[in-house]
Amino acid sequence: MEKHITVCPYCGAGCKMNLVVENGYVVEAEPADGVTNRGELCLKGLYGHDFVNDTKILTPRLTHPMIRREKGAELERVSWDEALDFTAERLKRIIDEHGAEAIMLTGSSRGPGNEANFVMQKFVRACLGTNNIDNCARTCHAASVIGLMESVGSGAMSVSIPLLEETDCIFLIGYNPAASHPIVASRIVKAKERGATLIVADPRVIETARIADMYLAQKNGSNIALLNALAYTIVAEDLADWDFIEGHTVGFDEWWKTVERYAPEAVADVVGVAPEQIRQAARLYAMAETAVIGWGMGITQQRQGVDSVHAIAALALITGHIGKHASGLAPVRGQNNVQGSCDMGMWPSLYPGYQRIDDDAVREKFARAWNVPIEKLSPVEGRKLTDLPHGVADGSIRAFYNFGEDPLQTEPDTAQMRRTLEDLDLLISQDIFMTQTTTLADVVLPATSWGEHGGVFTASDRTFQRFSAAVPPKGECRHDWEIFQDLSCRMGYPMSYTSTEEIWNEIRELCPLFFGATYEKMEGLGHAQWPIPDIDHPGSPELYGGGAFTTPDGKAHFFATDYESPTELPDREYPLVLCTVREVGHYSCRSMTGNCKALAALADEPGYVHMNPLDAEARGIDEEQLVWVYSRRGKIISRAALDDRINEGAVYMTYQWWVGKCNELTLHVTDSQSGTPEDKYGACQVEPIADQLWAERHMQDLYTELKDRLFAEASRQDEVADVAVAEADPSAELGEGDVPGTVTEARTRAIAEAEKAARKATEAQNARLALERAWGSEETAV
């Protein structure tokens, strides 16, 4: 057996682990003593590794390049040279006819690493000549990036995950760490056990609410009203740190003109929380010696996402809970390298290292380093990922290069997104699995997965960590950065990297924030936390020490906004609020976790719609029944999960499921400042299905049909292998579902792993039950 040290590919906690390899297959994951996890792993970390082995549980790995020679034609397996020549020629034609701005690209936060994202954005800017590059942060924490950069200077966490254990007060709003970041949740539990005060604001009684000192059961969509009321209380009751406000901030007086209208009594009906509860929570936070505010997409995926982040920052500023030990702001990122994607300049207005594209000195620096005329580097802000449907509809976007994402699964209003992708002149999908998006692609480029390449990830708290390859690439898969490099050479801009370390050293030279983060420093369990401006610098667990903010004037800025109601309110036809949430056992579009035996055994299609028992009783719905869920945009089938911790009048769904895809229902309306979709609030209805036997069969038919379609598209990459097998042995017979060339290997491995998978499924279920018991135990209840 071999062991290879790596970083978990799932959430942004940045947990270190060892991948155990036997006979060329990843067989186990062991927790390592990383800076964040300290020998712990969650369900996904422990059991989320065998997708690398191409289990084909949900959908097959991509192993060979394919193209569609014209729209409507079938995918066809081709060589790498032909695939890249075809792609380069089509992109050149679009640029010649419509300009470089007609091409949109997205980076990946799901395992490729910082180096791959850096090379892609370099290809976009130095080769294509556009800033139309974005990443999945647009649909989750873009509001945090923009709001914090405006308020305090940096869009990242100002504290570190380990420091959560040392703070005196933790205030969580719109964030469920037990599902999103279980290892972060364990830090919060340890802080609570140490004596920290825990305040939770959320419409649901989430796991942390069950152990909280104070739980604010706010109404869905009421964030701005609640945050302003908390701020009002702190100022009105003279709990503010006036010296800090005077010495380190600007804009307080103008901010107060808005906030002074938000006494808790004035907004109690909007927020749904008693005024005295709001006041008590404000006092607990303001009077603590140290305090951290943590938030997630319950804040950012709202109509007023950026405004809410401004309001959160204001709470830290008026109390002085920032720029000192164990105090600050904690927007905990979702995907494992979404912080890294932003660090690497996968952003339409920023180069790597958060350097602005409209700064002439910055453009000159990058032009010299990349050996292009400065005119090649556009100073014009590019398009946002959520602009894609509008750009395709009006003809301004003709091509989309999709790198490691599945927008047909993860973006709002699936029907609109499906039309968008179908209407493109050119869709390129570079991925590791045959996803729903990839089935529509004109070019399919197979990349290596996590476990098959190395590089650097950035954890949510700005911590760089190295990860390494454990097994060789499958089939003809190539490293992402190599694909971008070869395509760039074909399009007239040469690149000649030979390793990820060479790429990383270029990043360091161009980005002052990252310069001291060398590969040597990150060897093994090592890490480097930016800002780390020189080799001898120890890294920065906390930002803004002594009130030195990184805004242009060095001061923190106050911004205040009045509360606005969500875009689509419930009515008689659609009386329930739909809110999308995360699930502890699955991740993103599920192509990775859905191909892991133990995790796939925890739950299956069509997923669940979580609702209050009273809402279910009013509709004649029982536990585990299949139901219809519909909105103005679509209708899906799902399974009812009744839970009295769900607030009345609202339902909650995860977006991982194919048949029960809640993004068929969500609306494509975005925060006007960040472009982040309003996924946390839409109107819907849930109805029972009288014939449950029919419903079960119908659901299974839909699931089987969809899986069959993806397998059929993926099988086209094996058509060349079919011919080779037939020529070598015309009498060879393949079993049903067998892939030519790998029959014996796959069958033998499947038999050998069957019992192990069953054991792991049981272990995973037991671990999940243990976690639930821990959250609800009398020992930790308050």
Coordinates of N, CA and C in Angstrom, one line a residue, residues 378-556:
S378 N -7.2 44.0 -21.8 CA -8.4 44.9 -21.7 C -8.6 45.5 -20.3
P379 N -8.8 46.8 -20.2 CA -9.1 47.4 -18.9 C -10.6 47.4 -18.6
V380 N -11.4 46.8 -19.5 CA -12.9 46.7 -19.4 C -13.3 45.5 -18.6
E381 N -14.1 45.8 -17.6 CA -14.6 44.7 -16.8 C -15.4 43.7 -17.6
G382 N -15.1 42.4 -17.4 CA -15.8 41.3 -18.2 C -17.2 41.0 -17.7
R383 N -17.8 40.0 -18.3 CA -19.1 39.6 -18.0 C -19.1 38.6 -16.8
K384 N -20.2 38.7 -16.0 CA -20.4 37.8 -14.9 C -21.0 36.4 -15.4
L385 N -20.7 35.4 -14.6 CA -21.3 34.1 -15.0 C -22.8 34.1 -15.1
T386 N -23.4 34.8 -14.2 CA -24.9 34.9 -14.3 C -25.4 35.8 -15.4
D387 N -24.5 36.4 -16.1 CA -24.9 37.2 -17.3 C -25.0 36.3 -18.6
L388 N -24.6 35.0 -18.4 CA -24.6 34.1 -19.6 C -26.0 34.0 -20.3
P389 N -27.1 33.8 -19.6 CA -28.3 33.6 -20.3 C -28.7 34.9 -21.0
H390 N -28.5 36.1 -20.4 CA -28.8 37.3 -21.1 C -27.9 37.6 -22.3
G391 N -26.6 37.3 -22.2 CA -25.7 37.5 -23.3 C -26.0 36.6 -24.5
V392 N -26.3 35.3 -24.2 CA -26.7 34.4 -25.3 C -28.0 34.8 -26.0
A393 N -28.9 35.3 -25.1 CA -30.2 35.7 -25.7 C -30.1 36.9 -26.6
D394 N -29.2 37.9 -26.3 CA -29.1 39.0 -27.1 C -28.0 38.9 -28.2
G395 N -27.3 37.8 -28.2 CA -26.3 37.5 -29.2 C -24.9 38.0 -28.9
S396 N -24.7 38.6 -27.8 CA -23.4 39.2 -27.4 C -22.4 38.1 -26.9
I397 N -22.9 37.0 -26.5 CA -22.1 35.8 -26.1 C -22.4 34.7 -27.1
R398 N -21.4 34.2 -27.8 CA -21.5 33.1 -28.8 C -20.9 31.8 -28.4
A399 N -19.9 31.9 -27.5 CA -19.2 30.7 -27.1 C -19.0 30.7 -25.5
F400 N -19.1 29.5 -25.0 CA -18.9 29.3 -23.5 C -18.0 28.2 -23.3
Y401 N -16.9 28.5 -22.6 CA -15.9 27.4 -22.2 C -16.2 27.1 -20.7
N402 N -16.8 25.9 -20.5 CA -17.2 25.5 -19.2 C -16.1 24.6 -18.6
F403 N -15.4 25.1 -17.6 CA -14.3 24.4 -16.9 C -14.7 23.8 -15.6
G404 N -15.0 22.5 -15.5 CA -15.2 21.9 -14.2 C -16.5 22.3 -13.5
E405 N -17.5 22.7 -14.2 CA -18.8 23.1 -13.5 C -19.9 22.4 -14.3
D406 N -21.1 22.4 -13.7 CA -22.3 21.8 -14.3 C -23.4 22.8 -14.2
P407 N -23.4 23.9 -14.9 CA -24.4 24.9 -14.7 C -25.9 24.4 -15.0
L408 N -26.0 23.3 -15.7 CA -27.4 22.8 -15.9 C -27.9 22.2 -14.7
Q409 N -27.0 21.9 -13.7 CA -27.5 21.3 -12.4 C -27.5 22.4 -11.3
T410 N -26.5 23.3 -11.4 CA -26.2 24.2 -10.2 C -26.8 25.6 -10.4
E411 N -27.1 26.0 -11.6 CA -27.6 27.4 -11.8 C -29.1 27.5 -11.7
P412 N -29.7 28.7 -11.3 CA -31.1 28.8 -11.2 C -31.8 28.7 -12.5
D413 N -33.1 28.3 -12.4 CA -34.0 28.3 -13.6 C -33.4 27.4 -14.7
T414 N -33.4 26.1 -14.4 CA -32.8 25.1 -15.3 C -33.3 25.2 -16.7
A415 N -34.6 25.4 -16.9 CA -35.2 25.5 -18.3 C -34.5 26.6 -19.1
Q416 N -34.3 27.8 -18.4 CA -33.7 28.9 -19.1 C -32.2 28.5 -19.4
M417 N -31.5 27.9 -18.5 CA -30.1 27.5 -18.7 C -30.0 26.5 -19.8
R418 N -30.9 25.6 -19.9 CA -30.9 24.6 -21.0 C -31.0 25.3 -22.3
R419 N -31.9 26.2 -22.4 CA -32.1 27.0 -23.7 C -30.8 27.8 -24.0
T420 N -30.2 28.3 -23.0 CA -29.0 29.1 -23.1 C -27.9 28.2 -23.7
L421 N -27.6 27.1 -23.1 CA -26.5 26.2 -23.6 C -26.8 25.7 -25.0
E422 N -28.0 25.4 -25.3 CA -28.4 24.9 -26.6 C -28.3 25.9 -27.7
D423 N -28.4 27.2 -27.3 CA -28.4 28.3 -28.3 C -27.0 28.8 -28.6
L424 N -26.0 28.4 -27.9 CA -24.6 28.8 -28.1 C -24.1 28.3 -29.5
D425 N -23.3 29.1 -30.1 CA -22.6 28.6 -31.3 C -21.6 27.5 -30.9
L426 N -20.9 27.7 -29.8 CA -19.9 26.7 -29.4 C -19.9 26.6 -27.8
L427 N -20.1 25.3 -27.4 CA -20.0 25.0 -26.0 C -18.9 24.0 -25.8
I428 N -17.9 24.4 -25.0 CA -16.8 23.5 -24.6 C -16.9 23.1 -23.2
S429 N -16.8 21.8 -22.9 CA -16.9 21.3 -21.5 C -15.7 20.5 -21.2
Q430 N -14.9 21.0 -20.3 CA -13.7 20.4 -19.8 C -14.0 19.9 -18.4
D431 N -14.0 18.6 -18.2 CA -14.5 18.0 -17.0 C -13.9 16.6 -16.7
I432 N -14.4 16.0 -15.6 CA -13.9 14.7 -15.3 C -15.0 13.6 -15.5
F433 N -16.3 14.1 -15.5 CA -17.5 13.2 -15.7 C -18.4 13.7 -16.8
M434 N -19.1 12.7 -17.3 CA -20.2 13.1 -18.3 C -21.4 13.6 -17.5
T435 N -21.5 14.9 -17.4 CA -22.5 15.6 -16.7 C -23.6 16.0 -17.6
Q436 N -24.7 16.5 -17.1 CA -25.8 17.0 -17.9 C -25.4 18.1 -18.8
T437 N -24.5 19.0 -18.3 CA -24.0 20.1 -19.2 C -23.1 19.5 -20.3
T438 N -22.3 18.5 -20.0 CA -21.3 18.0 -21.0 C -22.1 17.3 -22.1
T439 N -23.3 16.7 -21.8 CA -24.0 16.0 -22.9 C -24.4 17.0 -24.0
L440 N -24.4 18.3 -23.7 CA -24.8 19.3 -24.7 C -23.6 19.9 -25.4
A441 N -22.4 19.5 -25.0 CA -21.2 20.2 -25.5 C -20.8 19.9 -26.9
D442 N -20.2 20.8 -27.6 CA -19.7 20.6 -28.9 C -18.2 20.1 -28.9
V443 N -17.6 20.4 -27.8 CA -16.2 19.9 -27.5 C -16.2 19.3 -26.1
V444 N -15.7 18.1 -25.9 CA -15.5 17.5 -24.6 C -14.1 17.2 -24.4
L445 N -13.5 17.8 -23.4 CA -12.1 17.7 -23.1 C -11.9 17.0 -21.7
P446 N -11.4 15.7 -21.7 CA -11.3 15.0 -20.4 C -10.1 15.4 -19.6
A447 N -10.3 15.8 -18.4 CA -9.2 16.2 -17.5 C -9.0 15.2 -16.4
T448 N -7.8 15.4 -15.8 CA -7.5 14.6 -14.6 C -8.4 15.0 -13.4
S449 N -8.7 14.1 -12.5 CA -9.4 14.5 -11.3 C -8.5 14.7 -10.1
W450 N -9.1 15.2 -9.1 CA -8.4 15.2 -7.8 C -7.9 13.8 -7.5
G451 N -6.7 13.6 -7.0 CA -6.2 12.3 -6.8 C -5.3 11.9 -8.0
E452 N -5.4 12.6 -9.1 CA -4.6 12.3 -10.3 C -3.6 13.4 -10.6
H453 N -3.6 14.5 -9.9 CA -2.7 15.6 -10.1 C -2.4 16.3 -8.8
G454 N -1.4 17.2 -8.8 CA -1.1 17.9 -7.6 C -1.1 19.4 -7.9
G455 N -0.9 20.2 -6.8 CA -0.9 21.6 -6.9 C -1.1 22.2 -5.5
V456 N -1.8 23.4 -5.6 CA -2.1 24.2 -4.3 C -3.5 24.5 -4.3
F457 N -4.2 24.3 -3.2 CA -5.5 24.8 -2.9 C -5.4 26.0 -1.9
T458 N -6.4 26.9 -1.9 CA -6.6 27.9 -0.8 C -7.8 27.5 0.0
A459 N -7.7 27.3 1.3 CA -8.8 27.1 2.1 C -9.6 28.4 2.3
S460 N -10.7 28.3 2.9 CA -11.6 29.4 3.1 C -11.0 30.5 3.9
D461 N -10.1 30.2 4.8 CA -9.4 31.2 5.6 C -8.1 31.7 5.1
R462 N -7.9 31.6 3.8 CA -6.7 32.1 3.1 C -5.5 31.3 3.3
T463 N -5.6 30.0 3.6 CA -4.5 29.1 3.9 C -4.2 28.3 2.6
F464 N -3.0 28.5 2.1 CA -2.5 27.7 1.0 C -2.0 26.4 1.5
Q465 N -2.3 25.3 0.8 CA -1.8 24.0 1.1 C -1.6 23.2 -0.1
R466 N -0.5 22.4 -0.1 CA -0.2 21.6 -1.3 C -1.0 20.2 -1.2
F467 N -1.3 19.7 -2.4 CA -1.8 18.4 -2.5 C -1.1 17.6 -3.6
S468 N -1.1 16.3 -3.6 CA -0.3 15.5 -4.5 C -1.1 14.5 -5.2
A469 N -0.6 14.0 -6.3 CA -1.2 12.9 -7.1 C -1.0 11.6 -6.4
A470 N -2.1 10.8 -6.4 CA -2.0 9.4 -5.8 C -2.0 8.3 -6.8
V471 N -2.7 8.5 -7.9 CA -2.8 7.5 -9.0 C -2.6 8.2 -10.3
P472 N -2.2 7.4 -11.4 CA -2.0 8.0 -12.7 C -3.4 8.4 -13.3
P473 N -3.3 9.2 -14.4 CA -4.6 9.6 -15.0 C -5.3 8.5 -15.7
K474 N -6.6 8.6 -15.8 CA -7.4 7.6 -16.5 C -7.3 7.8 -18.0
G475 N -7.3 6.8 -18.8 CA -7.3 6.9 -20.2 C -6.4 7.9 -20.8
E476 N -6.9 8.8 -21.6 CA -6.1 9.9 -22.2 C -6.3 11.2 -21.4
C477 N -6.8 11.2 -20.2 CA -7.0 12.4 -19.4 C -5.7 13.2 -19.3
R478 N -5.8 14.5 -19.4 CA -4.7 15.4 -19.2 C -4.9 16.4 -18.1
H479 N -3.8 17.0 -17.6 CA -4.0 18.0 -16.5 C -4.6 19.2 -17.2
D480 N -5.4 19.9 -16.4 CA -6.2 21.1 -16.9 C -5.2 22.1 -17.5
W481 N -4.1 22.4 -16.7 CA -3.3 23.5 -17.2 C -2.6 23.1 -18.5
E482 N -2.3 21.8 -18.7 CA -1.7 21.4 -19.9 C -2.7 21.6 -21.1
I483 N -3.9 21.4 -20.9 CA -4.9 21.6 -21.9 C -5.0 23.1 -22.3
F484 N -5.1 24.0 -21.3 CA -5.1 25.4 -21.6 C -3.9 25.8 -22.3
Q485 N -2.7 25.3 -21.9 CA -1.5 25.7 -22.5 C -1.4 25.3 -24.0
D486 N -1.8 24.1 -24.3 CA -1.7 23.6 -25.7 C -2.7 24.4 -26.5
L487 N -3.9 24.7 -26.0 CA -4.9 25.4 -26.8 C -4.3 26.8 -27.1
S488 N -3.7 27.4 -26.0 CA -3.2 28.8 -26.2 C -2.1 28.8 -27.3
C489 N -1.2 27.8 -27.3 CA -0.2 27.7 -28.3 C -0.8 27.7 -29.7
R490 N -1.9 26.9 -29.9 CA -2.5 26.8 -31.2 C -3.2 28.1 -31.6
M491 N -3.5 28.9 -30.6 CA -4.2 30.2 -31.0 C -3.2 31.3 -31.1
G492 N -1.9 31.1 -31.0 CA -1.0 32.1 -31.3 C -0.3 32.7 -30.1
Y493 N -0.6 32.3 -28.9 CA 0.1 32.8 -27.7 C 0.7 31.6 -27.0
P494 N 2.1 31.5 -27.1 CA 2.8 30.3 -26.6 C 2.9 30.3 -25.1
M495 N 2.7 29.2 -24.5 CA 3.1 28.9 -23.1 C 3.9 27.6 -23.1
S496 N 4.8 27.5 -22.1 CA 5.7 26.3 -22.1 C 6.0 25.9 -20.6
Y497 N 5.0 25.8 -19.8 CA 5.2 25.4 -18.4 C 5.6 23.9 -18.4
T498 N 6.4 23.4 -17.5 CA 6.7 22.0 -17.4 C 6.2 21.4 -16.0
S499 N 5.8 22.3 -15.1 CA 5.3 21.7 -13.8 C 4.4 22.8 -13.1
T500 N 3.7 22.3 -12.1 CA 2.8 23.2 -11.3 C 3.7 24.1 -10.5
E501 N 4.9 23.7 -10.1 CA 5.7 24.5 -9.3 C 6.2 25.7 -10.1
E502 N 6.5 25.5 -11.3 CA 6.9 26.6 -12.2 C 5.8 27.6 -12.4
I503 N 4.6 27.1 -12.5 CA 3.4 28.0 -12.6 C 3.3 28.8 -11.2
W504 N 3.4 28.1 -10.1 CA 3.2 28.7 -8.8 C 4.2 29.8 -8.6
N505 N 5.4 29.6 -9.0 CA 6.5 30.6 -8.8 C 6.2 31.9 -9.6
E506 N 5.6 31.7 -10.8 CA 5.1 32.9 -11.6 C 4.0 33.6 -10.8
I507 N 3.1 32.9 -10.2 CA 2.0 33.5 -9.4 C 2.6 34.3 -8.3
R508 N 3.6 33.7 -7.6 CA 4.2 34.4 -6.5 C 4.9 35.7 -6.9
E509 N 5.6 35.7 -8.0 CA 6.3 36.9 -8.5 C 5.3 38.0 -8.9
L510 N 4.1 37.6 -9.3 CA 3.2 38.6 -9.8 C 2.3 39.1 -8.7
C511 N 2.2 38.4 -7.6 CA 1.2 38.7 -6.5 C 1.9 39.0 -5.2
P512 N 2.1 40.2 -4.8 CA 2.7 40.5 -3.5 C 2.1 39.8 -2.3
L513 N 0.8 39.6 -2.3 CA 0.1 39.0 -1.2 C 0.6 37.6 -1.0
F514 N 1.1 36.9 -2.1 CA 1.4 35.5 -2.0 C 2.9 35.1 -2.0
F515 N 3.7 36.1 -2.1 CA 5.1 35.9 -2.5 C 5.8 34.9 -1.6
G516 N 5.6 34.9 -0.3 CA 6.3 34.0 0.7 C 5.8 32.6 0.7
A517 N 4.7 32.3 -0.1 CA 4.1 31.0 0.0 C 4.8 30.0 -1.0
T518 N 6.0 29.5 -0.6 CA 6.8 28.6 -1.5 C 6.3 27.2 -1.3
Y519 N 6.6 26.4 -2.4 CA 6.3 25.0 -2.3 C 7.0 24.3 -1.1
E520 N 8.2 24.7 -0.8 CA 8.9 24.2 0.3 C 8.2 24.4 1.6
K521 N 7.6 25.6 1.8 CA 6.9 25.9 3.0 C 5.6 25.1 3.2
M522 N 5.1 24.7 2.0 CA 3.9 23.9 2.1 C 4.1 22.4 1.9
E523 N 5.3 22.0 2.1 CA 5.6 20.5 2.0 C 4.9 19.8 3.1
G524 N 4.4 18.6 2.8 CA 3.8 17.7 3.9 C 2.6 18.4 4.5
L525 N 2.7 18.6 5.8 CA 1.5 19.2 6.5 C 1.7 20.7 6.6
G526 N 2.7 21.3 5.9 CA 3.0 22.7 6.0 C 1.9 23.5 5.3
H527 N 1.8 24.8 5.6 CA 0.9 25.7 5.0 C 1.4 27.1 5.0
A528 N 0.8 28.0 4.3 CA 1.2 29.4 4.2 C -0.1 30.2 4.1
Q529 N -0.3 31.2 4.9 CA -1.6 31.9 4.9 C -1.3 33.4 4.5
W530 N -2.0 33.7 3.4 CA -1.8 35.1 2.9 C -2.6 36.1 3.7
P531 N -2.1 37.3 3.8 CA -0.9 37.9 3.2 C 0.4 37.3 3.8
I532 N 1.3 37.0 2.9 CA 2.6 36.5 3.3 C 3.6 37.1 2.3
P533 N 4.0 38.3 2.5 CA 4.7 39.1 1.5 C 6.1 38.8 1.3
D534 N 6.8 38.0 2.2 CA 8.2 37.6 1.9 C 8.5 36.2 2.4
I535 N 9.6 35.7 2.1 CA 9.9 34.3 2.4 C 9.9 34.1 3.9
D536 N 10.4 35.1 4.7 CA 10.5 34.9 6.1 C 9.3 35.2 6.9
H537 N 8.3 35.7 6.2 CA 7.0 36.1 6.9 C 6.3 34.8 7.4
P538 N 5.7 34.9 8.6 CA 5.1 33.7 9.1 C 3.7 33.4 8.6
G539 N 3.1 34.4 7.8 CA 1.7 34.2 7.4 C 0.8 35.0 8.3
S540 N -0.5 35.2 7.9 CA -1.4 36.1 8.6 C -2.7 35.4 9.0
P541 N -2.7 34.8 10.2 CA -4.0 34.2 10.7 C -5.1 35.2 10.8
E542 N -4.8 36.5 11.0 CA -5.8 37.5 11.1 C -5.4 38.7 10.3
L543 N -6.5 39.4 9.9 CA -6.3 40.6 9.1 C -6.6 41.9 9.9
Y544 N -6.1 43.0 9.4 CA -6.5 44.3 9.9 C -6.0 44.6 11.3
G545 N -4.9 44.0 11.7 CA -4.3 44.2 13.1 C -4.2 45.7 13.4
G546 N -4.7 46.1 14.6 CA -4.6 47.5 15.0 C -5.5 48.4 14.3
G547 N -6.5 47.9 13.5 CA -7.4 48.7 12.7 C -6.8 49.3 11.4
A548 N -5.8 48.6 10.9 CA -5.2 49.0 9.6 C -5.9 48.2 8.5
F549 N -6.8 48.9 7.9 CA -7.6 48.3 6.8 C -6.9 48.4 5.5
T550 N -7.3 47.6 4.5 CA -6.6 47.6 3.2 C -7.5 48.2 2.1
T551 N -8.4 49.1 2.5 CA -9.0 50.0 1.6 C -8.1 51.1 1.1
P552 N -8.4 51.8 0.0 CA -7.5 52.8 -0.5 C -7.0 53.8 0.5
D553 N -7.9 54.2 1.4 CA -7.6 55.2 2.4 C -7.2 54.7 3.7
G554 N -7.1 53.3 3.8 CA -6.7 52.7 5.1 C -7.8 52.7 6.2
K555 N -9.0 53.1 5.9 CA -10.1 53.2 6.8 C -11.2 52.2 6.4
A556 N -11.9 51.7 7.4 CA -13.1 50.9 7.1 C -14.2 51.8 6.8

